[in-house]
PDB file of C-alpha atoms and ligand atoms in Angstrom:
ATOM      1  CA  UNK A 175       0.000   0.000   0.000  1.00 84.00           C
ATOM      2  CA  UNK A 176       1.204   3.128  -0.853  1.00 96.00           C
ATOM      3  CA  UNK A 177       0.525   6.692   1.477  1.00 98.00           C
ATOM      4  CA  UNK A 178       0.217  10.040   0.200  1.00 98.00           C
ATOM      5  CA  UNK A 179       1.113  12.823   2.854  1.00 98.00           C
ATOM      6  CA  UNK A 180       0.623  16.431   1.632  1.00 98.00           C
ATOM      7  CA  UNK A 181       3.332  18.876   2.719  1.00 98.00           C
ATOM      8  CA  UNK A 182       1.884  21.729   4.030  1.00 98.00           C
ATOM      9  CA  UNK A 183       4.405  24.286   3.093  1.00 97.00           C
ATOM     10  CA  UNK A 184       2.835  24.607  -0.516  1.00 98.00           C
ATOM     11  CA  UNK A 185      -0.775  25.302   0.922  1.00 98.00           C
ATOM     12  CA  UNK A 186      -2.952  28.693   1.630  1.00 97.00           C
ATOM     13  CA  UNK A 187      -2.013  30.008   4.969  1.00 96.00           C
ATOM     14  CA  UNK A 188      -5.060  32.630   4.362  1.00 96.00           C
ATOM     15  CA  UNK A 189      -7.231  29.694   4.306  1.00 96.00           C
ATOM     16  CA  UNK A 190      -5.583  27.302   6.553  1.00 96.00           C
ATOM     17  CA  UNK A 191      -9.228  25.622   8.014  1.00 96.00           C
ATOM     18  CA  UNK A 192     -10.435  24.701   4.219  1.00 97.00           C
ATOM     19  CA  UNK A 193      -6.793  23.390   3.906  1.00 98.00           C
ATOM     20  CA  UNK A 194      -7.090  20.998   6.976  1.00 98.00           C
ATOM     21  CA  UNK A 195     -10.847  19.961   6.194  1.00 98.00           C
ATOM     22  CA  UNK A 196      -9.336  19.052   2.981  1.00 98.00           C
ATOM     23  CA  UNK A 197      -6.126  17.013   4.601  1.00 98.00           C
ATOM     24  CA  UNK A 198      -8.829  15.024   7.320  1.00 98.00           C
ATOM     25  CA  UNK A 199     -11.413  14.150   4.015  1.00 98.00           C
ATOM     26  CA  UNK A 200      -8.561  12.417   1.906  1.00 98.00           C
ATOM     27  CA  UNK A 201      -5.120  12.323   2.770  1.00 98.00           C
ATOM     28  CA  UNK A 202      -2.937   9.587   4.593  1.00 98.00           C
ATOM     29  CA  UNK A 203      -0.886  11.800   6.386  1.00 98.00           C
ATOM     30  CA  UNK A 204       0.004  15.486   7.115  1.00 98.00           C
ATOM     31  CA  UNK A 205       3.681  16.375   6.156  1.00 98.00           C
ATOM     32  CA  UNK A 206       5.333  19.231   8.224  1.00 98.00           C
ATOM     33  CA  UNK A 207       8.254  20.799   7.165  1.00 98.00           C
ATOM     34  CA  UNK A 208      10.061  22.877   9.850  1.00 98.00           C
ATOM     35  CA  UNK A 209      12.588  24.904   8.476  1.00 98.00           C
ATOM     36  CA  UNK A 210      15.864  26.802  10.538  1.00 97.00           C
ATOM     37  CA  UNK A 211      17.351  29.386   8.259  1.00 98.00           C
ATOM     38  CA  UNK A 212      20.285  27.375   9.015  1.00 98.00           C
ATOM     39  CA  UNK A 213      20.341  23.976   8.279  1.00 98.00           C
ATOM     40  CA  UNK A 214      18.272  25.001   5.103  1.00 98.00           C
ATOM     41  CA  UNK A 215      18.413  28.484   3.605  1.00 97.00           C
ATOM     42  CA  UNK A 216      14.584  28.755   4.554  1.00 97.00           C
ATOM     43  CA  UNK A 217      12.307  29.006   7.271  1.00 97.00           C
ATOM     44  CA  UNK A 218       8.888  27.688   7.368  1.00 97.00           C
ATOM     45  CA  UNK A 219       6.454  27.895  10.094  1.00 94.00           C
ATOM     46  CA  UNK A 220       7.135  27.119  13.991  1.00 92.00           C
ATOM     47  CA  UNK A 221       4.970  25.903  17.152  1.00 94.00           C
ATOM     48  CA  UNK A 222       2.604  28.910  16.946  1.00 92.00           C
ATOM     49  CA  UNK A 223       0.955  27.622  13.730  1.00 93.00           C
ATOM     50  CA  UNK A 224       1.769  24.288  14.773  1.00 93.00           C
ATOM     51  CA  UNK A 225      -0.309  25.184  18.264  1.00 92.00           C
ATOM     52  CA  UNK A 226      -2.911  26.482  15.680  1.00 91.00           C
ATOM     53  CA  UNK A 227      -3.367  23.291  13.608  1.00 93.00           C
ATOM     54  CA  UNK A 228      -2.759  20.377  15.477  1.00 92.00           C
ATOM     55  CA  UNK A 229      -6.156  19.965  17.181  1.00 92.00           C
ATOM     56  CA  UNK A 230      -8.258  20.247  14.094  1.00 96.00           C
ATOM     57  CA  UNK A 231      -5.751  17.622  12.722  1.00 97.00           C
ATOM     58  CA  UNK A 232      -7.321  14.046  12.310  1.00 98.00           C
ATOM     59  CA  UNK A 233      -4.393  12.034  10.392  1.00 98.00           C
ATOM     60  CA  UNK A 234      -0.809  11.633  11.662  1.00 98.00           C
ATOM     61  CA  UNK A 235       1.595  14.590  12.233  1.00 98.00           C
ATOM     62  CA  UNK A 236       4.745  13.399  10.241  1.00 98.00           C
ATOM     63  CA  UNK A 237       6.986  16.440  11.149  1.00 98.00           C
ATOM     64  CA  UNK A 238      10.127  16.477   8.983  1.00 98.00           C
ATOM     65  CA  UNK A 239      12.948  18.492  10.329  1.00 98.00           C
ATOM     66  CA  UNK A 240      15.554  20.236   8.454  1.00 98.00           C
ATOM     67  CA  UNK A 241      16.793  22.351  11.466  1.00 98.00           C
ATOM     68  CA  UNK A 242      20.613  21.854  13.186  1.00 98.00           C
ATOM     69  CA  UNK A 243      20.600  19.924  16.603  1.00 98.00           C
ATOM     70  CA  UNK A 244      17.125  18.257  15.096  1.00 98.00           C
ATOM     71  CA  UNK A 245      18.042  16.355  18.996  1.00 98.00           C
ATOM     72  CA  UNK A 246      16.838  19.461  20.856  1.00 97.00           C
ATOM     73  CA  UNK A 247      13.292  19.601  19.619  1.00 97.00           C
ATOM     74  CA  UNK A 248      11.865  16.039  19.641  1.00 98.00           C
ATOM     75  CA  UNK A 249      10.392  16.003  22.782  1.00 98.00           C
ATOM     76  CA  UNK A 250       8.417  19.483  22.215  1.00 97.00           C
ATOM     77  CA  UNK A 251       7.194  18.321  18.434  1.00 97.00           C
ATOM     78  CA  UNK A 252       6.307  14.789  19.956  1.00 97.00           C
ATOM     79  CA  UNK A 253       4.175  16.875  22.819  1.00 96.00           C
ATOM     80  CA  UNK A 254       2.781  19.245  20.070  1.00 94.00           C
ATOM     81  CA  UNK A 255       0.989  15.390  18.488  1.00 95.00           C
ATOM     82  CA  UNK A 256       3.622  14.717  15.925  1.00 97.00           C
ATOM     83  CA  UNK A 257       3.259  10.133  15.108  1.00 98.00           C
ATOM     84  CA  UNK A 258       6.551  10.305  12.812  1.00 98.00           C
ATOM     85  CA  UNK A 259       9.410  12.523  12.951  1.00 98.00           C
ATOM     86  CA  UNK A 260      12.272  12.805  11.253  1.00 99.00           C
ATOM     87  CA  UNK A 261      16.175  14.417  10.731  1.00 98.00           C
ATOM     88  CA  UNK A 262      18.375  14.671   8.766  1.00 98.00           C
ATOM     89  CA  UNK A 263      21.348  12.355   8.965  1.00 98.00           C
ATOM     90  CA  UNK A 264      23.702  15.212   7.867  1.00 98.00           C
ATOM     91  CA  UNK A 265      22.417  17.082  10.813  1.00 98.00           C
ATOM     92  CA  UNK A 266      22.990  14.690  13.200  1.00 98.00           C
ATOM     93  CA  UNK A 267      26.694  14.251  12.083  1.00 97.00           C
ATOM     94  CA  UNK A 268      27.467  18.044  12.198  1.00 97.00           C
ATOM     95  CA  UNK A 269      25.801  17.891  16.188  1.00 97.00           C
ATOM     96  CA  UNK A 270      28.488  15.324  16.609  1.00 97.00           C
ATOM     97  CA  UNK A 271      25.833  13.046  17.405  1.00 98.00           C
ATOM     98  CA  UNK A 272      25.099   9.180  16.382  1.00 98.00           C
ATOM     99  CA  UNK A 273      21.633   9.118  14.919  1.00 98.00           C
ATOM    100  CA  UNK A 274      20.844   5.986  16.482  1.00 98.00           C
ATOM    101  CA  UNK A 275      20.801   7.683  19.096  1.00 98.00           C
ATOM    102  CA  UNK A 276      18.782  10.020  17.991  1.00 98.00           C
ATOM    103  CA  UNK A 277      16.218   7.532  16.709  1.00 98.00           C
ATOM    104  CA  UNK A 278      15.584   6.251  19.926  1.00 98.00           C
ATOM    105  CA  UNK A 279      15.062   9.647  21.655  1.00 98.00           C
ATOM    106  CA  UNK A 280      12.151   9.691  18.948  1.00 98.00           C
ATOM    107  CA  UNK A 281      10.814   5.930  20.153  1.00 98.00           C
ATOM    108  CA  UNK A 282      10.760   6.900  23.818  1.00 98.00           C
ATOM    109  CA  UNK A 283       8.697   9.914  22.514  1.00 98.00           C
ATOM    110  CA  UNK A 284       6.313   7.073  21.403  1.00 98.00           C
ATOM    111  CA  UNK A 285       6.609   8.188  17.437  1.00 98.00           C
ATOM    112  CA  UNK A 286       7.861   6.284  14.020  1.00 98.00           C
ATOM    113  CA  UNK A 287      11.528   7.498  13.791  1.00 99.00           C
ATOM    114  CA  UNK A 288      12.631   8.730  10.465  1.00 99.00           C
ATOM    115  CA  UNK A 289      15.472   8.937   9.001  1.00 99.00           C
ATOM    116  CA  UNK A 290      16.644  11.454   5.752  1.00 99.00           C
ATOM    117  CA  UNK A 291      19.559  11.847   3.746  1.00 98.00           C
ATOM    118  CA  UNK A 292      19.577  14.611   0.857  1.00 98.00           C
ATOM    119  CA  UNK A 293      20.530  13.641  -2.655  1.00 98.00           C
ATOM    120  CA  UNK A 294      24.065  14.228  -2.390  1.00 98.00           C
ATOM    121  CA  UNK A 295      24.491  11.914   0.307  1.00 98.00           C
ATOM    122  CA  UNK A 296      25.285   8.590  -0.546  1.00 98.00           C
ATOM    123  CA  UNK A 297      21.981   6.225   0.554  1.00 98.00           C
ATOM    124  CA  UNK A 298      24.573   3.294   2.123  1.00 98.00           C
ATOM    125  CA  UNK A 299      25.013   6.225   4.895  1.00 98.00           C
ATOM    126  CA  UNK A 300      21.596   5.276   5.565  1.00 98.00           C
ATOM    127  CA  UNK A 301      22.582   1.032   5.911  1.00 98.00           C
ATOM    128  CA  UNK A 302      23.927   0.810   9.827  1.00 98.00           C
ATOM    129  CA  UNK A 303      20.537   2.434  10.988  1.00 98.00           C
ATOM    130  CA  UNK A 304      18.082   0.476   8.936  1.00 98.00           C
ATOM    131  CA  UNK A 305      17.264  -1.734  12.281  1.00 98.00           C
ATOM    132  CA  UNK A 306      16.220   1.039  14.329  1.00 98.00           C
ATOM    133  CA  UNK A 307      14.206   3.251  12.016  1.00 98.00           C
ATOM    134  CA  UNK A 308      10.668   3.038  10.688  1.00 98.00           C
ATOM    135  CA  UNK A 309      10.948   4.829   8.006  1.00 98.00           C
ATOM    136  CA  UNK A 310      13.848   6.929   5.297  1.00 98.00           C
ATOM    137  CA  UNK A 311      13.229   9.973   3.792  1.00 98.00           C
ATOM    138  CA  UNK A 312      15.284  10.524   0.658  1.00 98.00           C
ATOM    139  CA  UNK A 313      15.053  13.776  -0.674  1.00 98.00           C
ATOM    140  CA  UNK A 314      14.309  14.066  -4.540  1.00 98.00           C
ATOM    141  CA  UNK A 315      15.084  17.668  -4.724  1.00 98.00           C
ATOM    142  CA  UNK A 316      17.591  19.545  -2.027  1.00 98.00           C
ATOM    143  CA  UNK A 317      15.638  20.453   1.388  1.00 98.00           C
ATOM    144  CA  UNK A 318      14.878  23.567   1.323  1.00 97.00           C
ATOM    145  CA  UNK A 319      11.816  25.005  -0.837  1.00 97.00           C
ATOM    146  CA  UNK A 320       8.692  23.406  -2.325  1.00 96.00           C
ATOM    147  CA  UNK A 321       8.202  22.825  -6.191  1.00 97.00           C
ATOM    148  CA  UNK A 322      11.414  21.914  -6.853  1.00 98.00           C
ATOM    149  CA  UNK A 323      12.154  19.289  -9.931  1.00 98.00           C
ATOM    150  CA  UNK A 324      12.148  15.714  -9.078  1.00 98.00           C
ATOM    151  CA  UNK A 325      15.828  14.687  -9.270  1.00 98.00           C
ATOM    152  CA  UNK A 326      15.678  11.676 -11.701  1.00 98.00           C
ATOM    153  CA  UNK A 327      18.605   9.537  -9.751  1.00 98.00           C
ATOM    154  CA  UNK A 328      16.463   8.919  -7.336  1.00 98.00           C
ATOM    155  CA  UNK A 329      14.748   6.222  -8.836  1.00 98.00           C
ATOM    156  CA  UNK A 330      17.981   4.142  -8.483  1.00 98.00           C
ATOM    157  CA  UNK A 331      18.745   5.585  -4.862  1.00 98.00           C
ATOM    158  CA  UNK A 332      15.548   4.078  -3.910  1.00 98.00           C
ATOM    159  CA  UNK A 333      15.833   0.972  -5.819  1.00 98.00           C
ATOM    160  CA  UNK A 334      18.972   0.559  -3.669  1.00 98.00           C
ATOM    161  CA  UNK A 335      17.630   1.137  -0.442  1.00 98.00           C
ATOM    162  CA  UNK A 336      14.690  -0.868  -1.142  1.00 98.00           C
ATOM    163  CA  UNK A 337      17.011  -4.132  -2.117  1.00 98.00           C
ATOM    164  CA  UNK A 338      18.975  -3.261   1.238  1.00 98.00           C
ATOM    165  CA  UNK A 339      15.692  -3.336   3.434  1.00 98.00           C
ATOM    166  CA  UNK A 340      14.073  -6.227   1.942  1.00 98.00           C
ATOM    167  CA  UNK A 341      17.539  -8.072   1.456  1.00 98.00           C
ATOM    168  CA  UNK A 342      17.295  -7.679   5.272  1.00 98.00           C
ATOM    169  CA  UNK A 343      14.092  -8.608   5.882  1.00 98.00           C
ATOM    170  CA  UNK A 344      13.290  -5.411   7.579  1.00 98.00           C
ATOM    171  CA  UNK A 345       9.835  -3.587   7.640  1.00 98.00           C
ATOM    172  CA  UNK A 346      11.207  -0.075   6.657  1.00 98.00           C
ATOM    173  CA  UNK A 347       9.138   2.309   4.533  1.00 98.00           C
ATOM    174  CA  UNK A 348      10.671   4.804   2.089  1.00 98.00           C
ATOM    175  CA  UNK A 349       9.150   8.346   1.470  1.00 98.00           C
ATOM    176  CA  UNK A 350      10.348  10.540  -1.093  1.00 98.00           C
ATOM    177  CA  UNK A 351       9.841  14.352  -0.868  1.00 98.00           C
ATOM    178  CA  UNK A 352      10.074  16.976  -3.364  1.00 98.00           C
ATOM    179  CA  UNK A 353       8.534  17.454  -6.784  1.00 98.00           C
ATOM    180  CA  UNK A 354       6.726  14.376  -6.983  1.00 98.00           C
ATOM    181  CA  UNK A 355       3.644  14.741  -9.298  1.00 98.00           C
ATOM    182  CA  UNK A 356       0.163  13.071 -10.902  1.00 98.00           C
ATOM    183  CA  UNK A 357       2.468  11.799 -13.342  1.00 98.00           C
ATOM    184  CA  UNK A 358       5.747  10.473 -11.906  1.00 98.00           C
ATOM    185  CA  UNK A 359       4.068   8.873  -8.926  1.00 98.00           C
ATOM    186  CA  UNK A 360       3.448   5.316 -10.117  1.00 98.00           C
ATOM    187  CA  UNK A 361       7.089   5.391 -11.084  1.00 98.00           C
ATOM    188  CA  UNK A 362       8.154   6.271  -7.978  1.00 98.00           C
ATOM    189  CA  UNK A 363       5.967   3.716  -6.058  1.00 98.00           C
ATOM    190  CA  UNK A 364       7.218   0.936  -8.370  1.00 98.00           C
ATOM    191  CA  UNK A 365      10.679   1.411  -7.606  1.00 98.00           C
ATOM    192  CA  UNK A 366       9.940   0.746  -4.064  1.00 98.00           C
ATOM    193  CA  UNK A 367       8.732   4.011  -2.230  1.00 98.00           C
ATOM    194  CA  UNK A 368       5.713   3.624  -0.200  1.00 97.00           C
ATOM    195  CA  UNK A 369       5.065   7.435   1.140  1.00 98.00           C
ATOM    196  CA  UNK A 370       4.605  10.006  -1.132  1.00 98.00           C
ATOM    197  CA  UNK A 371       5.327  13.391   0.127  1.00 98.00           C
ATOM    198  CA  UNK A 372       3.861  15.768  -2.193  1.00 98.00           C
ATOM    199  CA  UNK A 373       3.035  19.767  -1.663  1.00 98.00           C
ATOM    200  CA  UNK A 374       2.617  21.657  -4.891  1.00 98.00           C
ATOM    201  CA  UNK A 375       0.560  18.563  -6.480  1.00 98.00           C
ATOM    202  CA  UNK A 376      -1.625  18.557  -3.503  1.00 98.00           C
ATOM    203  CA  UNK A 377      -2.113  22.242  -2.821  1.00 98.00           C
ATOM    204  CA  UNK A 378      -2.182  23.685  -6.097  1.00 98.00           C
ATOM    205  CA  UNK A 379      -4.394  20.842  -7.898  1.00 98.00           C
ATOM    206  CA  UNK A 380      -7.852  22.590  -9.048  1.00 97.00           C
ATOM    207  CA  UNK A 381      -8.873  19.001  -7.824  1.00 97.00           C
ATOM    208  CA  UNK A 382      -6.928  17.957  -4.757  1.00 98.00           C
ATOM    209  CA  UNK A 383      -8.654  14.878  -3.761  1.00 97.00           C
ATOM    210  CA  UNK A 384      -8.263  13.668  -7.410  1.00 97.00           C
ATOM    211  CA  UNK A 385      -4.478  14.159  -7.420  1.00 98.00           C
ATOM    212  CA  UNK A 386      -4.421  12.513  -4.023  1.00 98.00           C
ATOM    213  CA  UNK A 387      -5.912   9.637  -5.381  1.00 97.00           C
ATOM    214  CA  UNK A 388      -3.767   9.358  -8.442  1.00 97.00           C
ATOM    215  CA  UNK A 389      -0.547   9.623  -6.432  1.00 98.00           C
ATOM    216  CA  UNK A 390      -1.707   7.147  -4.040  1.00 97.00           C
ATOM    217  CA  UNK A 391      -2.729   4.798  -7.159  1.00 96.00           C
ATOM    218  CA  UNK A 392      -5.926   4.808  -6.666  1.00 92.00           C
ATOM    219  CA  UNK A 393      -7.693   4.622 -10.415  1.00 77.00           C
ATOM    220  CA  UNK A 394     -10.381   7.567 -10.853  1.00 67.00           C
ATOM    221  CA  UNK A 395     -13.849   6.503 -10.500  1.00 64.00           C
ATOM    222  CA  UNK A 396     -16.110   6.979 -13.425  1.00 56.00           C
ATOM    223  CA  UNK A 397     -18.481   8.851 -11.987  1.00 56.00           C
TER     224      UNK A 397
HETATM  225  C1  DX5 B 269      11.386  20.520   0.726  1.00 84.72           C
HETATM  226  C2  DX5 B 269      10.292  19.974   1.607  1.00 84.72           C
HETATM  227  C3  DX5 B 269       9.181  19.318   0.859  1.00 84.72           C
HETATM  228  C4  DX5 B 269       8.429  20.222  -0.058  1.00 84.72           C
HETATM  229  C5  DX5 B 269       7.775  19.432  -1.133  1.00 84.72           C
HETATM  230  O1  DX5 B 269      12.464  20.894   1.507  1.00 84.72           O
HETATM  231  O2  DX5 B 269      10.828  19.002   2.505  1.00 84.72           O
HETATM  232  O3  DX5 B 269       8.303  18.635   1.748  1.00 84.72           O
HETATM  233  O4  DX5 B 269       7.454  20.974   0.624  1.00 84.72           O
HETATM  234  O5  DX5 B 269       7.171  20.305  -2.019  1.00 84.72           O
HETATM  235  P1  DX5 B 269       6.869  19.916  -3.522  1.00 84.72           P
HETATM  236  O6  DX5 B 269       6.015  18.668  -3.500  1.00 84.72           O
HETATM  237  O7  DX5 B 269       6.131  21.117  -4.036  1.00 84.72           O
HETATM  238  O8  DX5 B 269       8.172  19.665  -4.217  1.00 84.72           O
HETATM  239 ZN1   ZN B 270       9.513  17.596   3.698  1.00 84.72          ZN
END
């Protein structure tokens, strides 16, 4: 089965309640970015819209942070009603910390632990920690900014990590994140990705529920 999780960086902040009706009628999940200025040259939203949204939320929080010492802020996104978070592996190394470690601090917060590389990383980086996450985020465009292209080596980045994890035996899911669209999403899925992140072919579809469904893979109804 395959998820779609709409970022929310590409939707209507004007209009934020039609935007979470909209998320709790038809997507999987709701993808938050959380940006630093630092770690990213951009900064996205913090815990006062995040106070703002989370009770009118109905699917899972999956908060994905691109912010330096991503260790310092678990606990308060986990309190906020995050289910998944994840960091950045290159953030983790520049904090001098292991991100096993890091992984765990996110289990004892009682959420899925993700972990995300961007694509100039290479994905065996990713290999020791397999056991102790639920999830990997690889990046199809550079973290940073919404409707970016889809970076086309990352069909065989996730074909990679895919063989790794089921070589293994392991129940790990892959998401991808940036610039995936209506018409590169069965692609993606087939090469082994099972969460879509998607924010400009979500929140700028005349028909969101209809590009939800495609991404997902779920054939239009003739109605
Ligand atoms: C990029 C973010 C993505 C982004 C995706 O740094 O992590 O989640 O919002 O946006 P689209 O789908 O428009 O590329
Ligand atoms: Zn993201």
């Amino acid at each position: 089965m395959r998820l779609v999780a709409p970022s929310l960086l590409a939707a209507d902040f004007m209009h934020l309640d039609k935007e979470i009706e909209m998320i709790n009628n038809y997507a999987d999940i709701l993808h938050l970015d959380i940006m630093d200025g630092t770690f990213v040259p951009n900064i996205s939203f913090g815990f006062s819209v995040i106070d703002s949204i989370w009770k009118a939320v109905k699917k899972p929080m999956d908060v994905h942070l691109m912010i330096v010492h991503p260790e310092k802020y678990i606990k308060k996104f986990a309190e906020k009603g995050a289910s998944m978070i994840s960091f950045h592996l290159e953030a983790a190394e520049a904090a001098g910390i292991d991100p096993g470690e890091i992984l765990d601090m996110i289990h004892d917060c009682g959420c899925k632990a993700g972990l995300a590389i961007n694509p100039d990383i290479p994905v065996d980086k990713l290999f020791p920690y397999l056991e102790k996450a639920d999830y990997v985020l690889l990046m199809s465009v550079f973290a940073g900014f919404g409707g970016q292209k889809f970076i086309e080596e990352t069909f065989d980045r996730v074909k990679a990590v895919r063989a790794e994890i089921d070589g293994r035996g392991l129940d790990v899911s892959i998401q991808i994140d940036g610039g995936v669209t209506i018409l590169n999403a069965d692609e993606i899925a087939e090469a082994g990705v099972n969460i879509l992140v998607a924010g400009s072919a979500v929140f700028k579809s005349e028909d969101p529920k209809q590009s939800m469904d495609i991404i997902r893979g779920v054939k239009p109804s003739a109605e």
